[in-house]
Short mmCIF file of C-alpha atoms in Angstrom, two decimals:
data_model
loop_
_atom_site.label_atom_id
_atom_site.label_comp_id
_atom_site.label_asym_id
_atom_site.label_seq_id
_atom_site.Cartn_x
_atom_site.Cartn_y
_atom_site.Cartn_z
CA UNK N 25 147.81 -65.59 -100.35
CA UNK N 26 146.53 -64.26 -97.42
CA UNK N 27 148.00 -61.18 -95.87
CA UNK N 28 149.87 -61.11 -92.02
CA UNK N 29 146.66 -60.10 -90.60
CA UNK N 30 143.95 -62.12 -92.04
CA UNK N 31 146.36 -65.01 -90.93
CA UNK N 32 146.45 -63.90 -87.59
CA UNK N 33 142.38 -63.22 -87.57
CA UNK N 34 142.34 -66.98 -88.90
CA UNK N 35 144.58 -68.22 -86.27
CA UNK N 36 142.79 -66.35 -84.03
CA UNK N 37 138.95 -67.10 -85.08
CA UNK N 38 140.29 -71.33 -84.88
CA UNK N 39 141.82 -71.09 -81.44
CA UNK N 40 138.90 -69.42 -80.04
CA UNK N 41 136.57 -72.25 -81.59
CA UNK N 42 138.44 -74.96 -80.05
CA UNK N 43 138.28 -72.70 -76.82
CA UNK N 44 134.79 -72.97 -77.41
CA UNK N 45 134.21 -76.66 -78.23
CA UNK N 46 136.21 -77.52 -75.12
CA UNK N 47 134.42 -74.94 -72.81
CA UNK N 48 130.93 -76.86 -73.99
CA UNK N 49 132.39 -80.12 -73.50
CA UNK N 50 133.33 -79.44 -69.95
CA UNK N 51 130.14 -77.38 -69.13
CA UNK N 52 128.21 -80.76 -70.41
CA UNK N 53 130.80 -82.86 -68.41
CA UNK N 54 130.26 -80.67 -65.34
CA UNK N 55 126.47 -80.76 -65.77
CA UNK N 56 126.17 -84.51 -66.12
CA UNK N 57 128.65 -84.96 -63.10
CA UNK N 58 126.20 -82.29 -61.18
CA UNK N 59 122.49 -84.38 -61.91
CA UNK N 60 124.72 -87.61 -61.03
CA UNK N 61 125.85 -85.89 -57.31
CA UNK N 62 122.20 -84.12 -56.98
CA UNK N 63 120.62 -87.61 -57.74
CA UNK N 64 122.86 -89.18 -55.08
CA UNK N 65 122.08 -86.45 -53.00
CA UNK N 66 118.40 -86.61 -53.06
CA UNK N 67 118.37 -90.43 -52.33
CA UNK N 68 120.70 -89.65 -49.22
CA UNK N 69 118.11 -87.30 -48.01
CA UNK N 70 115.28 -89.87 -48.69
CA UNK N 71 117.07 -92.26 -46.72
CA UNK N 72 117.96 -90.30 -44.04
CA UNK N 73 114.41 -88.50 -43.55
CA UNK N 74 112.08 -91.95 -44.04
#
């Protein structure tokens, strides 16, 4: 049986991984959303500059 604190270290250790999962799965949302709005972007400024 683990003791109070290596529970709480446990608790702890798994909250910050999911912390972690979800902060790469937003930064890779963010940065797919980013090359979709700088593609856009660069097309916009082909058109406008032809």
């Amino acid at each position: 049986m683990r003791s109070a604190g290596e529970n709480k270290k446990h608790i702890l250790t798994k909250s910050l991984s999911a912390c972690t999962g979800y902060f790469y799965e937003t930064v890779e949302a963010f940065i797919t959303q980013g090359q979709i709005i700088l593609t856009l972007y660069v097309a916009s400024q082909a058109i406008i500059y032809r």
